[in-house]
Coordinates of C-alpha atoms in Angstrom, one line a residue:
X704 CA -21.3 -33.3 -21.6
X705 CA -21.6 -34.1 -25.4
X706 CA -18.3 -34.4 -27.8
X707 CA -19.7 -31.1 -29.3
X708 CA -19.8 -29.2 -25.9
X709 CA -16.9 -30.3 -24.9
X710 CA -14.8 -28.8 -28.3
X711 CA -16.7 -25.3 -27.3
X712 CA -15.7 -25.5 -23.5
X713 CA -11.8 -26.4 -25.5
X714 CA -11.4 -23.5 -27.4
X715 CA -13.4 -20.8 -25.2
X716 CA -11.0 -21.6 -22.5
X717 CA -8.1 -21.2 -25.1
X718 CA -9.5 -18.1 -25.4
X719 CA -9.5 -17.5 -21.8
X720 CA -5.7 -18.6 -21.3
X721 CA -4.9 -16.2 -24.5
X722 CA -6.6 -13.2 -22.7
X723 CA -4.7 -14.0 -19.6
X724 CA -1.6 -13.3 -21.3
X725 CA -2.8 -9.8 -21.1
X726 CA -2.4 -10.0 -16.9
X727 CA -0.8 -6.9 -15.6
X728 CA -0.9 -4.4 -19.0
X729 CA -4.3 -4.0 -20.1
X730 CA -5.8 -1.9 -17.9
X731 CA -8.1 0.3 -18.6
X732 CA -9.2 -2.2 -20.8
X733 CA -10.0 -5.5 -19.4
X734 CA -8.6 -9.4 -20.7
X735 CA -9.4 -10.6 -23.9
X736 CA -8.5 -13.4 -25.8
X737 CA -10.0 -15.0 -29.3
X738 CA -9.9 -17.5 -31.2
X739 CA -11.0 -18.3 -34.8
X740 CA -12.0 -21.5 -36.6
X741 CA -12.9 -22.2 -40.2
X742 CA -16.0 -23.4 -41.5
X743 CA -14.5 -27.5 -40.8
X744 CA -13.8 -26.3 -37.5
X745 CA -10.3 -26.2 -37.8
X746 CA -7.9 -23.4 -36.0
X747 CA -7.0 -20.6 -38.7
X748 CA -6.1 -18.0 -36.2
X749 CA -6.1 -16.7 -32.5
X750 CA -5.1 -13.2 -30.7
X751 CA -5.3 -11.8 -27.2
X752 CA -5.3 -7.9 -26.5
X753 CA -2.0 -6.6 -24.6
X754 CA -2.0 -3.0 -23.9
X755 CA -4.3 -0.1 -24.4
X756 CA -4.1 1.0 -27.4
X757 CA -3.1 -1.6 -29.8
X758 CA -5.0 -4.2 -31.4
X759 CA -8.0 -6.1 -29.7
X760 CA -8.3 -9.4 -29.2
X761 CA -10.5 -10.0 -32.4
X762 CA -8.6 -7.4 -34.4
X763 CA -5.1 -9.2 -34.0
X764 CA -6.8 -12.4 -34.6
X765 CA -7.9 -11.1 -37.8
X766 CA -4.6 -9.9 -38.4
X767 CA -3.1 -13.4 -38.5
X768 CA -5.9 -15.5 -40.2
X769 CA -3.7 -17.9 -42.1
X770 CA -7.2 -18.7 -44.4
X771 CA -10.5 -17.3 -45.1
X772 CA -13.2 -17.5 -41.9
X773 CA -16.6 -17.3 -43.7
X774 CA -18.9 -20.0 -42.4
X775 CA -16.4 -20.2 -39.3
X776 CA -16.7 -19.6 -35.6
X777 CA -15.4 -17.6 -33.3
X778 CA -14.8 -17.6 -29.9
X779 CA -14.1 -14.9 -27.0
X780 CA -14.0 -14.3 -23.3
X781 CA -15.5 -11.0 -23.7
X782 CA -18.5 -9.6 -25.7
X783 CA -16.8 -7.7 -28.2
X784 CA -16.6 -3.6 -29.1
X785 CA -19.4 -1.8 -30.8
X786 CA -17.5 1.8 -29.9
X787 CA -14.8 3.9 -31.4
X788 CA -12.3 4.0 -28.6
X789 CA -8.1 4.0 -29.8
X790 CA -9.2 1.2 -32.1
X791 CA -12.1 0.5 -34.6
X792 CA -15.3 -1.2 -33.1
X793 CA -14.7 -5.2 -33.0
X794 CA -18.2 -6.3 -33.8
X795 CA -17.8 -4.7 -37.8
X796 CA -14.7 -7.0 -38.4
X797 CA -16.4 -9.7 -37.3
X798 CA -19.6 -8.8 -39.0
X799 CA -17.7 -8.5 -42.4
X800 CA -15.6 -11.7 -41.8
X801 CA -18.7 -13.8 -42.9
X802 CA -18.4 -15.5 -39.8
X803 CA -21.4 -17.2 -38.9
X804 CA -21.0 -17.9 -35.0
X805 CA -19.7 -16.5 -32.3
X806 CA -19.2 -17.9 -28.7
X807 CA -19.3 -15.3 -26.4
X808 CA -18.4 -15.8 -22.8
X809 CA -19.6 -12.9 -20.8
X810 CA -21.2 -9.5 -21.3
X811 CA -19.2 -6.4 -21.0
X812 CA -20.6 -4.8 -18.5
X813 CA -18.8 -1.3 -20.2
X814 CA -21.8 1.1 -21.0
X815 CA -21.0 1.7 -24.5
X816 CA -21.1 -1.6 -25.3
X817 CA -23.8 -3.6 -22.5
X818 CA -24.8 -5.9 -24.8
X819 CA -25.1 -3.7 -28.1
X820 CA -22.1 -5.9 -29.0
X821 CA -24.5 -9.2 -29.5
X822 CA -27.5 -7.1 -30.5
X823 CA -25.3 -5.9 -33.7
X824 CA -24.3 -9.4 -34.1
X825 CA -27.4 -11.2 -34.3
X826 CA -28.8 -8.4 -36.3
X827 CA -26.3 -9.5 -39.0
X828 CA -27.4 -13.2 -38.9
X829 CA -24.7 -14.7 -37.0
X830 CA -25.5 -17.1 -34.3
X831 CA -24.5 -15.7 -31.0
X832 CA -23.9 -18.5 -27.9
X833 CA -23.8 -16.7 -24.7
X834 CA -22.2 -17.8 -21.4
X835 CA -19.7 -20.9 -21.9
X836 CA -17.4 -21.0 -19.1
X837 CA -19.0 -18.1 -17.6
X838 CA -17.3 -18.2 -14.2
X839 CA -13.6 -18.0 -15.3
X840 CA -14.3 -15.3 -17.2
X841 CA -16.2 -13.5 -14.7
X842 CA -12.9 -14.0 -12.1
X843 CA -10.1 -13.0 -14.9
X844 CA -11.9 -9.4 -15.3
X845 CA -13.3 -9.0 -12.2
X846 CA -11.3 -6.2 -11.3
X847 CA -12.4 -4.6 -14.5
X848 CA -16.3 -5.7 -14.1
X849 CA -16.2 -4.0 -10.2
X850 CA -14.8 -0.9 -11.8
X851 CA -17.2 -0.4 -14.4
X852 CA -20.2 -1.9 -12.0
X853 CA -19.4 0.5 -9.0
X854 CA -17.5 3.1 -10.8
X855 CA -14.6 2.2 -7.6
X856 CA -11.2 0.3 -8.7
X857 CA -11.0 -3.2 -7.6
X858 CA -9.3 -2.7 -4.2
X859 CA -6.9 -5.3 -2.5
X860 CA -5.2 -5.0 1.3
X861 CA -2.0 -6.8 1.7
X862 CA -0.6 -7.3 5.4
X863 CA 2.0 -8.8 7.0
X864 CA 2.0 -10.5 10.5
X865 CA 3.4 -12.8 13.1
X866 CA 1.8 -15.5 14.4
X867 CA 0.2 -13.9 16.8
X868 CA -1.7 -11.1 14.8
X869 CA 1.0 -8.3 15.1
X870 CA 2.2 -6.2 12.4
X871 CA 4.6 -4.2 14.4
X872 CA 6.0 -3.9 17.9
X873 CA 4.6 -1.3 19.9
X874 CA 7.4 1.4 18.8
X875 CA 6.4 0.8 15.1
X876 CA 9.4 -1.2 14.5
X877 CA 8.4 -4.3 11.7
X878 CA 11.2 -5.0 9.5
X879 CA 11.5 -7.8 8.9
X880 CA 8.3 -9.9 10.2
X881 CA 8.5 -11.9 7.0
X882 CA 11.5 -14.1 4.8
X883 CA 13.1 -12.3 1.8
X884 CA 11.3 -15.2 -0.3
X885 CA 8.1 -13.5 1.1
X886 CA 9.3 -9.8 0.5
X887 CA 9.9 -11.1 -3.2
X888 CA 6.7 -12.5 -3.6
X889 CA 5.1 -8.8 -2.6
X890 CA 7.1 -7.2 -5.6
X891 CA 5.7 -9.7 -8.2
X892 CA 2.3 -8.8 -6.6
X893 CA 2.5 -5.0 -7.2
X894 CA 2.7 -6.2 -10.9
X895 CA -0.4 -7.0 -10.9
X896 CA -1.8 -3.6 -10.0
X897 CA -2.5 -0.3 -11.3
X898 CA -2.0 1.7 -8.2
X899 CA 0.0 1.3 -4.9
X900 CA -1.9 3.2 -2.0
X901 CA -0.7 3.9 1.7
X902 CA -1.3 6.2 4.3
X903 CA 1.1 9.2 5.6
X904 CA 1.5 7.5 8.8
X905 CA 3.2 4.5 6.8
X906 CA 5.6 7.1 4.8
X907 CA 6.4 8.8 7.8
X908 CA 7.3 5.6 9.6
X909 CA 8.7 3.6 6.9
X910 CA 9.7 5.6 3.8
X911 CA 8.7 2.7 1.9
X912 CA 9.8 2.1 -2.0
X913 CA 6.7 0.6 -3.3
X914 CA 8.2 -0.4 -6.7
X915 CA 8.3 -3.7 -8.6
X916 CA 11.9 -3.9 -8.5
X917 CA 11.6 -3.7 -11.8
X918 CA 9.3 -6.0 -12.7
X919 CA 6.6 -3.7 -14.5
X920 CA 7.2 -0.8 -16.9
X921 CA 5.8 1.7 -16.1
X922 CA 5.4 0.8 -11.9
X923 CA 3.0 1.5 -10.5
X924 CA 1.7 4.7 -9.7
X925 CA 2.4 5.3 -5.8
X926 CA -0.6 7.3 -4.0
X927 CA 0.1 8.9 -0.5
X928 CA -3.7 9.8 1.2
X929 CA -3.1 12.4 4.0
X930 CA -5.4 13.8 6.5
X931 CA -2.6 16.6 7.6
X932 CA -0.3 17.1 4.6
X933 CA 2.5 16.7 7.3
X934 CA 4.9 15.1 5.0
X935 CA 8.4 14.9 5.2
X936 CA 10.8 16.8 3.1
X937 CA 12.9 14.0 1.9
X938 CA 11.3 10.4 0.7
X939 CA 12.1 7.7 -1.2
X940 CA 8.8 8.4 -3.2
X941 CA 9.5 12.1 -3.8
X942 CA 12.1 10.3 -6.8
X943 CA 9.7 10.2 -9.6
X944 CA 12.3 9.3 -12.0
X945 CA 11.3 5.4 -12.0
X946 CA 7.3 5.4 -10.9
X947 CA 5.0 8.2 -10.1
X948 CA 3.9 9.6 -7.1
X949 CA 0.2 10.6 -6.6
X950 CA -0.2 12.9 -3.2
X951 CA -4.2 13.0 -2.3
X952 CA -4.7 14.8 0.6
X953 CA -8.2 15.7 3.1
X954 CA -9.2 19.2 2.4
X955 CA -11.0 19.7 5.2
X956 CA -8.2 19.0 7.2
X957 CA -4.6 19.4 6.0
X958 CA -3.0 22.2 6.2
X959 CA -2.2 23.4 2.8
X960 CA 1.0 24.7 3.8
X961 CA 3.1 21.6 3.9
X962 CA 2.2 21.7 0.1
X963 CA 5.5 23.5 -0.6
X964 CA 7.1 20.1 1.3
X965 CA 6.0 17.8 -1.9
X966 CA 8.7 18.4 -4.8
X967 CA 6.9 19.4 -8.2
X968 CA 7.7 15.9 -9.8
X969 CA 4.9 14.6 -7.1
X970 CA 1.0 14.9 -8.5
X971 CA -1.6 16.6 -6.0
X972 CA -5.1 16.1 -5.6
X973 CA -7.4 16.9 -3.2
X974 CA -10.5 15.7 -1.8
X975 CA -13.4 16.9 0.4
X976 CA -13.5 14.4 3.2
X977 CA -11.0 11.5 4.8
X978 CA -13.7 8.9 3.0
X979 CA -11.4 6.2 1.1
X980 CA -14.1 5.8 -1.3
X981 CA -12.9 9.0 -3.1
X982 CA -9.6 7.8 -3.2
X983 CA -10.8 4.7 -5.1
X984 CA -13.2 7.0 -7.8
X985 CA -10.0 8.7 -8.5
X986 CA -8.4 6.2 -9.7
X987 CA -11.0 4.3 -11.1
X988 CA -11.6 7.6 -13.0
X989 CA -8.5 7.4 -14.3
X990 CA -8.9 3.7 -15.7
X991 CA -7.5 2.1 -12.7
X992 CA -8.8 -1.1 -12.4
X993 CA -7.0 -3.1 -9.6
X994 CA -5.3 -1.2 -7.1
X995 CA -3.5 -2.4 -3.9
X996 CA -4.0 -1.4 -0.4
X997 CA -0.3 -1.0 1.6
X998 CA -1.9 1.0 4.5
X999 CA -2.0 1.0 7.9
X1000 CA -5.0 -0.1 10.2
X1001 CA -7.0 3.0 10.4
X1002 CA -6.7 3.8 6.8
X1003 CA -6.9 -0.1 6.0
X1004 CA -10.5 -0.2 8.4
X1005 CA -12.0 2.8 6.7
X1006 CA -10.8 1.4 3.4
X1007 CA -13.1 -1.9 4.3
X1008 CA -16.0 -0.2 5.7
X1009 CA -16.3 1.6 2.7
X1010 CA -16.1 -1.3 0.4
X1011 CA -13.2 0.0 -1.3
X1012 CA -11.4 -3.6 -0.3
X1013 CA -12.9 -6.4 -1.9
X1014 CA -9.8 -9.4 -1.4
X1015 CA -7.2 -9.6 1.2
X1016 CA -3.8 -11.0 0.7
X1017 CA -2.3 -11.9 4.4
X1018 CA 1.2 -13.2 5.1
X1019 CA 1.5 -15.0 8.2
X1020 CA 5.1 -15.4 10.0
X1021 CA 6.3 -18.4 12.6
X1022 CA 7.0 -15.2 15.1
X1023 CA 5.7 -14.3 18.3
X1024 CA 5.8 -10.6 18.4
X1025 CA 3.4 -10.2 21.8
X1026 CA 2.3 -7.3 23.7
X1027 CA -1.1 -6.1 24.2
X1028 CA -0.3 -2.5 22.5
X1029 CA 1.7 -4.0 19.7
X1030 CA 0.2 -3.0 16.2
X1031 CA -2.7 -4.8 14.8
X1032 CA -3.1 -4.6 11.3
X1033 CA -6.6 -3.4 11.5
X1034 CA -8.8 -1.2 13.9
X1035 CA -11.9 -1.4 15.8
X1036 CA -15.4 -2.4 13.6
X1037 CA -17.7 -1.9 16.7
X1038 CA -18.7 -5.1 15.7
X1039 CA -21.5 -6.4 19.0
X1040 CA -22.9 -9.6 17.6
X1041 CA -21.0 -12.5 15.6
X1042 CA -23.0 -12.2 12.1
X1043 CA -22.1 -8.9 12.0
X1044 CA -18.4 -10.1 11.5
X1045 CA -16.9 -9.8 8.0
X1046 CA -16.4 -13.0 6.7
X1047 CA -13.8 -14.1 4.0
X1048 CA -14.3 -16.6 1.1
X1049 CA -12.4 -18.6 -1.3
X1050 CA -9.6 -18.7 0.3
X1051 CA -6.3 -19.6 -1.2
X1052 CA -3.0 -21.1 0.7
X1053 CA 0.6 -21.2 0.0
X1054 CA 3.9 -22.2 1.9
X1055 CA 7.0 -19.3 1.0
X1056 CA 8.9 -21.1 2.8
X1057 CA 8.4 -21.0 6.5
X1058 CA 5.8 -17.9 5.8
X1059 CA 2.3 -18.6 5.0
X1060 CA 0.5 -16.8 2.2
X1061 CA -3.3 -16.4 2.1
X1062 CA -5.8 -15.0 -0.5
X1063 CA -9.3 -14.5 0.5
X1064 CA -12.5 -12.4 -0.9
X1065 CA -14.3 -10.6 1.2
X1066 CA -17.6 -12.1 1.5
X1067 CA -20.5 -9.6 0.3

């Protein structure tokens, strides 16, 4: 790799780092970071987008040039805007910067922009370099790429388990198969998503919290999918006061009923089928772009079979919890031959203390 190349590679993944800054408040937007130089190729200015709503990545850059940028570069993560959204498109403050090259890292894959971004930007005569450090900037949107790709929020399954393979004894009883360090670690995690979803099996049997603790403002939003509507009357996630509740329910069989049971504070939505998938349109509908699978096996299997799960988070305990009926924490695949097995990829390790924590992708 040249001296030259090697500067680009520098300040694109400065880019990247600034868009990462972004991690767990941008949605529905995705992460961007960028960074200006002047015309000598010096650093005049640098932004990264935060929240929907306020200033792009570009436009805050802008915003704190410290000298002019004609003749200058710039580079970012993400193609930028050519639409009105909340803000004004991207491209035309570029455009009238008098910049004269741009570094752009990946497409957005965002219909209203698709690459009329660059077409706008070559139009005007600047150079346009597509495609440095294309893989980290593929993996710090993905969530937002799958959402806008397959129109389904970026879906991740967290379990925990003994040694063994067991979630729960075969009365239901689980708490606790993991170490508070663990259980801490699972709070931070929910930062990182849009949504929290479980099935009513898992509120009925463990009248779960599903907050941050406090660690995101606003929490996430807390999505109960029920085939029955069979609810109970008094839950922890019926208290709306510090994150919303979302109650999505099976039309075709709940009884509609039990729809006096859910306090008024509590959303309600219903859908056609027991199908996950429309569970993960919903809320990639409603700009959702990474959402996190608390569930149970049943709901967890169909959530898979559906592709509505594309990583898995798994946190292994040093506990024997045996029995053949104890609780696995997914069901049956009918799988009859071994390469029809799902298979798992780039997976990640960690020691929390005498737990073990593993990230994986599922394999597609």
């Amino acid at each position: 790799m040249t001296e030259k190349n090697v500067s680009h590679t520098k300040w694109m993944k400065r880019a990247i780092f600034l868009a990462s800054l972004g991690k767990n408040t941008t949605s529905p937007n995705p992460r961007v970071g960028a960074v200006i130089l002047d015309k000598n190729g010096k650093l005049i200015s640098e932004g990264f987008h935060f929240k929907a709503g306020m200033p792009h990545a570009e436009a805050m850059a802008f915003n704190n040039l410290k000298k002019d940028a004609k003749g200058g570069s710039i580079y970012v993560n993400l193609e930028p805007c050519c639409h009105q959204g909340r803000t004004p498109p991207c491209v035309d403050k570029v455009i009238s910067s008098g910049i004269k090259r741009a570094y752009v890292s990946i497409e957005d894959p965002d219909i209203r922009v698709a690459g009329k971004g660059i077409k706008l930007l070559r139009e005007a005569g600047i150079q346009v370099h597509l495609g440095l450090c294309k893989k980290e900037s593929l993996d710090l949107n993905k969530a937002f790429i799958h959402r806008n790709i397959t129109k389904k929020a970026f879906g991740v399954f967290k379990w925990a388990m003994s040694i063994d393979g067991r979630i729960a004894l075969k009365n239901g009883k689980s708490k606790w198969i993991t170490n508070k360090e663990s259980r801490a670690l699972v709070h931070s995690f929910r930062a990182e998503f849009d949504a929290i979803i479980i099935g009513g099996n898992t509120l009925r049997r463990d009248n779960p919290l599903l907050t941050t603790r406090g660690l995101k403002n606003p929490e996430p939003l807390r999505v109960v999918f029920t085939k029955s509507l069979d609810l109970p009357t008094k839950s922890n996630l019926w208290d709306c006061n510090n994150a919303k509740t979302l109650v999505i329910y099976d039309s075709s069989t709940a009884n509609e009923n039990y729809l006096t049971r859910i306090p008024k504070s509590v959303e309600v939505e219903k859908v056609s089928s027991d199908n996950p998938e429309l569970i993960s349109k919903i809320l990639a509908k409603r700009g959702f772009n990474k959402v996190l699978w608390e569930c149970g096996p049943r709901l967890a299997t169909a959530a898979i079979k559906s592709n509505c799960i594309q990583e898995i988070i798994t946190f292994i305990a040093p506990k024997i919890l045996g029995g053949e009926n104890s609780m696995n924490p997914l069901g049956d695949f009918e799988f009859g031959e071994m390469h029809e097995i799902i298979k798992l990829s780039e997976s990640q390790l960690r020691l929390i203390g005498d737990d073990i924590c593993v990230k994986s992708l599922i394999k597609n």
